[in-house]
PDB file of C-alpha atoms in Angstrom:
ATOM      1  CA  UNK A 903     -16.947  39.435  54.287  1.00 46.00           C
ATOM      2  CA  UNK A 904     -17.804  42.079  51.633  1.00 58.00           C
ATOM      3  CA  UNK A 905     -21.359  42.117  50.282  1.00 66.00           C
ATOM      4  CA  UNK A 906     -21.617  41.386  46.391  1.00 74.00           C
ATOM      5  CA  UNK A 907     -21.059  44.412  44.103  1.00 85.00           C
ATOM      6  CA  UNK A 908     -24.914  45.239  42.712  1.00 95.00           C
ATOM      7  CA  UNK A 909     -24.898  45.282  39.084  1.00 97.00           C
ATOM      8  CA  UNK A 910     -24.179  48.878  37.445  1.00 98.00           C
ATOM      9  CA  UNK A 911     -25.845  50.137  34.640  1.00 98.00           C
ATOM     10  CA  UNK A 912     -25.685  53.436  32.803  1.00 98.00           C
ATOM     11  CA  UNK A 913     -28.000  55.177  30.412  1.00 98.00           C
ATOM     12  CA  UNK A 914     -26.871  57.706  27.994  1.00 98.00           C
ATOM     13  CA  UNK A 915     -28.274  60.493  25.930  1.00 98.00           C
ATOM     14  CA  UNK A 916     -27.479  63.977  25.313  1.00 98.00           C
ATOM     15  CA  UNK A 917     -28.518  66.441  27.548  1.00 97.00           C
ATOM     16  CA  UNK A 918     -29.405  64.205  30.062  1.00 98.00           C
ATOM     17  CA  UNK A 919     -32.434  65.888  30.945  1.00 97.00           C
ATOM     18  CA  UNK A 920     -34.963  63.673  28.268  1.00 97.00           C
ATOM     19  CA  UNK A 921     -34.298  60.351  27.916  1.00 98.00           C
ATOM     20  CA  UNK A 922     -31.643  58.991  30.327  1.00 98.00           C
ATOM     21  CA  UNK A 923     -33.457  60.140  33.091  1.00 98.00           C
ATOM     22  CA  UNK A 924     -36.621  58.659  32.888  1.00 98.00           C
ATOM     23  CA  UNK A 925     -34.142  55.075  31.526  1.00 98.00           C
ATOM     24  CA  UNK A 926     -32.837  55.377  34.418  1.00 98.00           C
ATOM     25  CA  UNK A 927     -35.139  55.813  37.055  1.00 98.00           C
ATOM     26  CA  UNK A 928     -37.749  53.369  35.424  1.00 98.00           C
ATOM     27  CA  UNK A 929     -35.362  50.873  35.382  1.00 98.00           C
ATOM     28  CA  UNK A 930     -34.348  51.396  38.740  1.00 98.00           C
ATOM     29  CA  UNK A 931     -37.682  51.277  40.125  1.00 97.00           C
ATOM     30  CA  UNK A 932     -38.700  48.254  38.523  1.00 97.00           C
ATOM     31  CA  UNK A 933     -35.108  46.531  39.248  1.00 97.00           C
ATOM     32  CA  UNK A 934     -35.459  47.157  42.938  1.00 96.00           C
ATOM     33  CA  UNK A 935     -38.867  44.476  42.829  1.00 95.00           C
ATOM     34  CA  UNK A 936     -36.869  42.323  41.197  1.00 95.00           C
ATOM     35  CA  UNK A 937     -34.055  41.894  43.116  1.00 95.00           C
ATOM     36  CA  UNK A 938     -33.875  44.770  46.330  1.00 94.00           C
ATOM     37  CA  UNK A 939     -30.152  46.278  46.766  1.00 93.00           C
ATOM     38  CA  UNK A 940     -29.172  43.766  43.479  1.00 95.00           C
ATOM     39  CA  UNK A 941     -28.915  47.327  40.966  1.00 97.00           C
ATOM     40  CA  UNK A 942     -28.009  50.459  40.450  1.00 97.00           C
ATOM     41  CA  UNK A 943     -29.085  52.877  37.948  1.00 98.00           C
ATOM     42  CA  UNK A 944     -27.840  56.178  36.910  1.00 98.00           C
ATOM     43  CA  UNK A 945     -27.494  58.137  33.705  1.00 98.00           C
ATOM     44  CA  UNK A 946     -25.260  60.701  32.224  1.00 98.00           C
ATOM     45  CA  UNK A 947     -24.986  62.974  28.731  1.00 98.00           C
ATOM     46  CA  UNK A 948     -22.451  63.276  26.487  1.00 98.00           C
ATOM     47  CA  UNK A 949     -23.488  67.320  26.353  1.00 97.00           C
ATOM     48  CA  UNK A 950     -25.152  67.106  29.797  1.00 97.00           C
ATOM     49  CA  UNK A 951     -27.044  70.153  30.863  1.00 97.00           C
ATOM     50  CA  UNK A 952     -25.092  70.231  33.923  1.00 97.00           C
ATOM     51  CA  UNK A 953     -26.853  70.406  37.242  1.00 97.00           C
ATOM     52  CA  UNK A 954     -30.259  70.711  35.210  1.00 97.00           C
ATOM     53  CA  UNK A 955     -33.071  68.712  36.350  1.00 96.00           C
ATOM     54  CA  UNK A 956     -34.886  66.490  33.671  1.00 96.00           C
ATOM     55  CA  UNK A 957     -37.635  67.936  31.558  1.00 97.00           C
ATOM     56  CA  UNK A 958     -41.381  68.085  32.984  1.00 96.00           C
ATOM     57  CA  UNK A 959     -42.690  65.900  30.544  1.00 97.00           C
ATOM     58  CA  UNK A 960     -39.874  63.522  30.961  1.00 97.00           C
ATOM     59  CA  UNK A 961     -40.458  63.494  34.970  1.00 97.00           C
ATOM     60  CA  UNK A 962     -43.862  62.895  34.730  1.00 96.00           C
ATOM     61  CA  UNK A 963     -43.573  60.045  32.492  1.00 96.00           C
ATOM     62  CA  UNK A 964     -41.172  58.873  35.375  1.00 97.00           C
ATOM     63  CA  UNK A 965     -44.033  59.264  37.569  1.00 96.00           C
ATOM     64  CA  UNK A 966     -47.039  57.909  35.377  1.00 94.00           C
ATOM     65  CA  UNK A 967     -45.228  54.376  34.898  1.00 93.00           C
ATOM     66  CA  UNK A 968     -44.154  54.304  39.204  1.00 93.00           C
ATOM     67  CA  UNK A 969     -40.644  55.815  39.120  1.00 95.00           C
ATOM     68  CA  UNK A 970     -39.617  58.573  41.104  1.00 95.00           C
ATOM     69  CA  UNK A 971     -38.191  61.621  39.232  1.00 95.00           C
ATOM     70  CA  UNK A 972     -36.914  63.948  42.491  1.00 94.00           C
ATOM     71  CA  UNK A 973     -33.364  64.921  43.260  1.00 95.00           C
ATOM     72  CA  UNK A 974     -32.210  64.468  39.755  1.00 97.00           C
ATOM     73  CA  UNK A 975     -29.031  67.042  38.491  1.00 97.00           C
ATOM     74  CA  UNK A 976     -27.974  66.038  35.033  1.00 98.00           C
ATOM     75  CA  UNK A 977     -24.145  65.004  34.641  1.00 98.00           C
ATOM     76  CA  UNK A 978     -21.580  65.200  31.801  1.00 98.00           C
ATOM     77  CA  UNK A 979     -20.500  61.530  30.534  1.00 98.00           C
ATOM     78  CA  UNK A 980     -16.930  61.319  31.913  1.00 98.00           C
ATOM     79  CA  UNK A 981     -14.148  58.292  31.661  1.00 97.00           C
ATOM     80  CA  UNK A 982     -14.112  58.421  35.484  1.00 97.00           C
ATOM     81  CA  UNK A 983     -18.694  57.762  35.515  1.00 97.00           C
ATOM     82  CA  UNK A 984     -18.299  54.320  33.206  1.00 97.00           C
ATOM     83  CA  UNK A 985     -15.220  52.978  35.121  1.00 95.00           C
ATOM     84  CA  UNK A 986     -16.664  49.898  36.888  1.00 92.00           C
ATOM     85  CA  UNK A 987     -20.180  49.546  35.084  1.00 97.00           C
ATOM     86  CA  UNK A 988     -21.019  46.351  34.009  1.00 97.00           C
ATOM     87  CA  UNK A 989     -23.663  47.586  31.319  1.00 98.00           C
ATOM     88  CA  UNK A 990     -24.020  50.572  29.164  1.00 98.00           C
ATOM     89  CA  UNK A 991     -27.273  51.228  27.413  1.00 98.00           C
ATOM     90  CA  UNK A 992     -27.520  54.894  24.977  1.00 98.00           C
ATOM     91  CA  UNK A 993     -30.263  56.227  23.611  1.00 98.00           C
ATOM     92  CA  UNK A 994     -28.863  56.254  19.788  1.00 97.00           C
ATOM     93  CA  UNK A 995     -25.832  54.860  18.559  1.00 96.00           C
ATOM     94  CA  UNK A 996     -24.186  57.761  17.813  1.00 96.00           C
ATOM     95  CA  UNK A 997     -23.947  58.260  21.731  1.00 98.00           C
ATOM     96  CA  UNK A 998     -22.824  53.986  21.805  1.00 97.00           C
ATOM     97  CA  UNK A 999     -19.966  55.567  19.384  1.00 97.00           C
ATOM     98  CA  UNK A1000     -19.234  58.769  22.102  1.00 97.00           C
ATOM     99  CA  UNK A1001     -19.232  56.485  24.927  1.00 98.00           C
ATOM    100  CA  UNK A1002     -16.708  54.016  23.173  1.00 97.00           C
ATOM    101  CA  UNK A1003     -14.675  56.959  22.116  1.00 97.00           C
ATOM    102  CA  UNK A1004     -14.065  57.337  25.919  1.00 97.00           C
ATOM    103  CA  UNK A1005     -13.617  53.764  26.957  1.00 97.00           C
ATOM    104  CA  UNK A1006     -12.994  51.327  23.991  1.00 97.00           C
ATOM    105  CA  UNK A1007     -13.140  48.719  26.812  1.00 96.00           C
ATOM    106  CA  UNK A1008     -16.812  48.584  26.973  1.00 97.00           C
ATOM    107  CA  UNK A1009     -17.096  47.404  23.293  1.00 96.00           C
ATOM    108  CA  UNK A1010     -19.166  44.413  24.302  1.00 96.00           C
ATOM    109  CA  UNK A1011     -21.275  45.903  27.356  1.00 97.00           C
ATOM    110  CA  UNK A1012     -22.296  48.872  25.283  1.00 97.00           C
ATOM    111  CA  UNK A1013     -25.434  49.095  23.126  1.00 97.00           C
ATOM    112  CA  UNK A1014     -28.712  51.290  22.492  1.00 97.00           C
ATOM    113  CA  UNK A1015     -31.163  50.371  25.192  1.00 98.00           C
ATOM    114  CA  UNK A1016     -33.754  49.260  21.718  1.00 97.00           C
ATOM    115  CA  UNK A1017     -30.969  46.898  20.374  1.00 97.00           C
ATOM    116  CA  UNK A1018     -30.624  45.176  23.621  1.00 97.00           C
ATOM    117  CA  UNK A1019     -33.939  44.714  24.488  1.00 97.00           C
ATOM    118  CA  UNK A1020     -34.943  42.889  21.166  1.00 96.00           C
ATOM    119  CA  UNK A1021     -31.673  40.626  21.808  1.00 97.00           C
ATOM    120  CA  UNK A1022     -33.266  39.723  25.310  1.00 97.00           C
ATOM    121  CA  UNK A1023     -36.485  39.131  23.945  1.00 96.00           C
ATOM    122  CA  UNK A1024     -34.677  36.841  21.625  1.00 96.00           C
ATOM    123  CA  UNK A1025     -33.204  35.118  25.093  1.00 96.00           C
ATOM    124  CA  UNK A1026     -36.797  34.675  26.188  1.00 94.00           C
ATOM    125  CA  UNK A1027     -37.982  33.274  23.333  1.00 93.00           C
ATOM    126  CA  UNK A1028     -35.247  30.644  23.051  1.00 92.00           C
ATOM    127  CA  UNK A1029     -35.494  29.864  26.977  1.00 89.00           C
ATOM    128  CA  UNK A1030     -39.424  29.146  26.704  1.00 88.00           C
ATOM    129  CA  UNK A1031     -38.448  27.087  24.082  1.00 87.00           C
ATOM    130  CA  UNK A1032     -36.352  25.068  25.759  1.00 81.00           C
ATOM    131  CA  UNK A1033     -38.321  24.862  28.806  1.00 68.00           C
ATOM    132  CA  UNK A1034     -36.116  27.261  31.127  1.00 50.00           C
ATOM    133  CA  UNK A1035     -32.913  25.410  31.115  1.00 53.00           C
ATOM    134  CA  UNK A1036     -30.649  27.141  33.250  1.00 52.00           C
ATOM    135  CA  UNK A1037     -27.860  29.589  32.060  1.00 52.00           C
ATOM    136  CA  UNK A1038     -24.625  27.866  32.427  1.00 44.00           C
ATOM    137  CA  UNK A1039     -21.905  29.567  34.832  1.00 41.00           C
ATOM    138  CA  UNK A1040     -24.362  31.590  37.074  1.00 48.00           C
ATOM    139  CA  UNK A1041     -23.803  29.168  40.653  1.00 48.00           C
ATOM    140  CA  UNK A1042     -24.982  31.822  43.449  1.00 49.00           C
ATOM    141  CA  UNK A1043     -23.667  29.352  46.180  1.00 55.00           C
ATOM    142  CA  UNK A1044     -26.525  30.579  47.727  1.00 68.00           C
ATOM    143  CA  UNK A1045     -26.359  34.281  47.565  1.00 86.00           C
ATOM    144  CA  UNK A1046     -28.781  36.011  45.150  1.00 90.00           C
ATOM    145  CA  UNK A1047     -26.919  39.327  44.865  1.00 91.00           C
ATOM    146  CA  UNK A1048     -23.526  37.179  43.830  1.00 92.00           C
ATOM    147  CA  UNK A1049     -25.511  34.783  41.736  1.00 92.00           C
ATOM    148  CA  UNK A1050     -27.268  38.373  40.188  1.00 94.00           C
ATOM    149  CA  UNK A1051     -24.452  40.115  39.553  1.00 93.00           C
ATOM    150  CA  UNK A1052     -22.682  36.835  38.164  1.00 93.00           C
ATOM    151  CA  UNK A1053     -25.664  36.261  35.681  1.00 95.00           C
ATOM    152  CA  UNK A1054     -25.705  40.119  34.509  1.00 96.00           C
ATOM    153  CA  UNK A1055     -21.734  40.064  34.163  1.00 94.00           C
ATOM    154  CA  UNK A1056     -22.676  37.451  31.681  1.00 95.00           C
ATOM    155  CA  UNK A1057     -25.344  38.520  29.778  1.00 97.00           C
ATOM    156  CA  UNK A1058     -23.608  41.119  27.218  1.00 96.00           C
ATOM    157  CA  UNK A1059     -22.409  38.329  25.628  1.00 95.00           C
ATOM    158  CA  UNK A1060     -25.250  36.630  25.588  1.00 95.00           C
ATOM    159  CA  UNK A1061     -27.283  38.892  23.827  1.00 95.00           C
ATOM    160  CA  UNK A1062     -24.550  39.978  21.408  1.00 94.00           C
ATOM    161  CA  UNK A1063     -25.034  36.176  20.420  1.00 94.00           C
ATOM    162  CA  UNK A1064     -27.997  36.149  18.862  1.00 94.00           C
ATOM    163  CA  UNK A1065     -28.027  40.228  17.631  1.00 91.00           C
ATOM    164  CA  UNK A1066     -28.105  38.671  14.388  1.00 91.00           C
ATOM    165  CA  UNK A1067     -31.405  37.392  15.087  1.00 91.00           C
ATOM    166  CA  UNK A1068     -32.811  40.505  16.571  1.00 90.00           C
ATOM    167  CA  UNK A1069     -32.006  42.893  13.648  1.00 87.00           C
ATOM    168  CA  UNK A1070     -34.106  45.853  12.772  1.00 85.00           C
ATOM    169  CA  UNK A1071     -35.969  46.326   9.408  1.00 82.00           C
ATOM    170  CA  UNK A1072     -34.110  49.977   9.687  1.00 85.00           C
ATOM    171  CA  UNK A1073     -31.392  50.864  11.548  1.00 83.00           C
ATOM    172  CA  UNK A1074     -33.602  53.876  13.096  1.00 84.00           C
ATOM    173  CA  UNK A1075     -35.227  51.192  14.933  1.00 89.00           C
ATOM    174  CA  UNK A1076     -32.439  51.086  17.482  1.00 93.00           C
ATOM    175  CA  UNK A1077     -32.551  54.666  18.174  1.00 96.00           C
ATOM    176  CA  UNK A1078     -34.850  57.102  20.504  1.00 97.00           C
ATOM    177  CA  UNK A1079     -36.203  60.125  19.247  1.00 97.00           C
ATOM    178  CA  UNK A1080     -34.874  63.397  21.259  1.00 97.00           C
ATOM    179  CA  UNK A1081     -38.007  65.661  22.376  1.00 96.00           C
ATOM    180  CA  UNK A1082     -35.689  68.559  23.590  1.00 95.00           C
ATOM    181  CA  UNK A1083     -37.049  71.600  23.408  1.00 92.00           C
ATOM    182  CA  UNK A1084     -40.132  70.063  20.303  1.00 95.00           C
ATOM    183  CA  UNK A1085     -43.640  69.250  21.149  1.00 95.00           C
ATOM    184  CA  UNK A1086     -45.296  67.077  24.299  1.00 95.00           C
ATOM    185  CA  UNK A1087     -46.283  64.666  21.355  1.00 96.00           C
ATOM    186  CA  UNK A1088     -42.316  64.462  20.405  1.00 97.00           C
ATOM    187  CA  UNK A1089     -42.011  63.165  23.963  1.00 97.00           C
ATOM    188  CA  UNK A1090     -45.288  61.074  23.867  1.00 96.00           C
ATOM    189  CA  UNK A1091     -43.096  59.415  20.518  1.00 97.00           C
ATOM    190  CA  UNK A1092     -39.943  58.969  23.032  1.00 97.00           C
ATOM    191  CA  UNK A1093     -42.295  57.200  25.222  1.00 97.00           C
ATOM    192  CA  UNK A1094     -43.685  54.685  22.931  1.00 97.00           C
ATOM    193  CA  UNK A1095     -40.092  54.258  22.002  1.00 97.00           C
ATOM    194  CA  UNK A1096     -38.433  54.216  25.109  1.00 97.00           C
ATOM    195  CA  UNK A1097     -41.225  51.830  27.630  1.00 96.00           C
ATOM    196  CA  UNK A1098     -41.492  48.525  25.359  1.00 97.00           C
ATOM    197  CA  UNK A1099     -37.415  48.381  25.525  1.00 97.00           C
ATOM    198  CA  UNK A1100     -37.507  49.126  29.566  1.00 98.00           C
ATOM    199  CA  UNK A1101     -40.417  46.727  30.071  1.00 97.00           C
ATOM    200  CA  UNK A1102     -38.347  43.953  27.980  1.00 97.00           C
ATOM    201  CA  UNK A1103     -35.248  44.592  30.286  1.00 98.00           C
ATOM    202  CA  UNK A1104     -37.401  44.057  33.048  1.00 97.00           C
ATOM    203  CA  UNK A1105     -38.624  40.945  31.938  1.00 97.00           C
ATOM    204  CA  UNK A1106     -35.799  39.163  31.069  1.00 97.00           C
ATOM    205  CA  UNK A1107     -34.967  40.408  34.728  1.00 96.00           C
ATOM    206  CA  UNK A1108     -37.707  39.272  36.415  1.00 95.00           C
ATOM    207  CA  UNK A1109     -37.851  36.121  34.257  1.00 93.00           C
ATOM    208  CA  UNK A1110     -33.864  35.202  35.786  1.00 93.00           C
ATOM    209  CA  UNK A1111     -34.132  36.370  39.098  1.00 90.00           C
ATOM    210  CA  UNK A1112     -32.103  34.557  41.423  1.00 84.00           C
ATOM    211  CA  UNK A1113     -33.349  32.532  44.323  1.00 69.00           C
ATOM    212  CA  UNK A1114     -30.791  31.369  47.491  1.00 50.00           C
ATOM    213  CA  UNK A1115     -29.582  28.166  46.975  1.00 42.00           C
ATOM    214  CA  UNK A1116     -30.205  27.834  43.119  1.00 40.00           C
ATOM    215  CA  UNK A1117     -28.946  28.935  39.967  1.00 41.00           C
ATOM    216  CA  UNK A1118     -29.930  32.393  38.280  1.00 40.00           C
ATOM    217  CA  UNK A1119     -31.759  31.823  35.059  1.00 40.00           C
ATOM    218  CA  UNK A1120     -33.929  28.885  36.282  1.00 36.00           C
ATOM    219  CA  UNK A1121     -37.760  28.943  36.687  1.00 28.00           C
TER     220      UNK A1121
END
């Protein structure tokens, strides 16, 4: 029988040298203690430095907050790279327009990684509130990875529920600044940007974890 598909999420910028990477690899890292084998992570840029690796200041942020920034080559966004992923999350939402432009299909599992992390704090706020009722339609029949990937499958809808509720005083809000090529504190502003949205994803994460023989999004 054929293990359960991990969950597949992309991050998007431009180069794909600044922000995606260090998306991607933080979220990876802290995905894999939530749930080992149950993600992966990669990134791509819809004017990718090709084969470049990701800034210094990028990779060491990747390294100050426990990710590993090795081995990276940067990749050009492609139709062929978002076939099959269950989540899209760009780094403005002028790259959520590129990526749509390329698959309209992902219209509801596309947004910038800021918007989606207010809508799951949103989610968190509403299941404390209600004392951690379980999220309807995530059975794992007693396999965390299918009960995982089930719940995550789900969850683009979930959020775009309550986006209205998670709305930004300015619509700047939902993007992250590019450093390319500007000043370490331009990329010291990415960070501050970028973490709080990577440590909400996490959360909501950590917070629905599946356990064998129950239901993902119980505590």
């Amino acid at each position: 029988m054929d293990s359960p598909a991990p969950v597949r999420i992309l991050t998007v910028c431009t180069g794909n040298i600044c922000r995606s990477p260090v998306a991607e690899r933080l979220l990876q890292a802290g995905l894999n203690q939530v749930l080992p084998g149950g993600f992966v992570v990669a990134s791509a840029g819809t004017r990718a430095m090709v084969g470049d690796p990701m800034q210094p200041i990028s990779a060491d942020i990747v390294s100050t907050f426990g990710g590993d920034p090795g081995n990276f080559a940067a990749r050009q966004l492609t139709p062929k790279i978002l076939r099959g992923v269950d989540l899209v999350l760009t780094m403005t939402s002028g790259h959520r327009g590129e990526v749509l432009q390329l698959d309209a299909s992902l219209l509801k599992r596309t947004f910038t990684i800021r918007e989606f992390a207010r809508m799951l704090d949103v989610l968190d706020e509403r299941a404390a509130a209600s004392e951690g009722e379980p999220v309807p339609g995530t059975s794992d029949g007693g396999n965390p990875l299918a009960a995982n990937h089930a719940f995550w499958r789900g969850l683009p809808a979930r959020a775009a529920a309550v986006r209205h509720l998670s709305l930004p005083a300015d619509s700047s809000e939902n993007d992250i600044i590019d450093p390319y090529r500007r000043a370490p504190e331009v990329y010291r502003q990415m960070e501050d940007e970028l973490a709080p949205a990577i440590v909400s994803i996490l959360r909501h994460a950590r917070l629905n974890a599946p356990v064998a023989g129950t239901r993902a999004g119980s505590v």
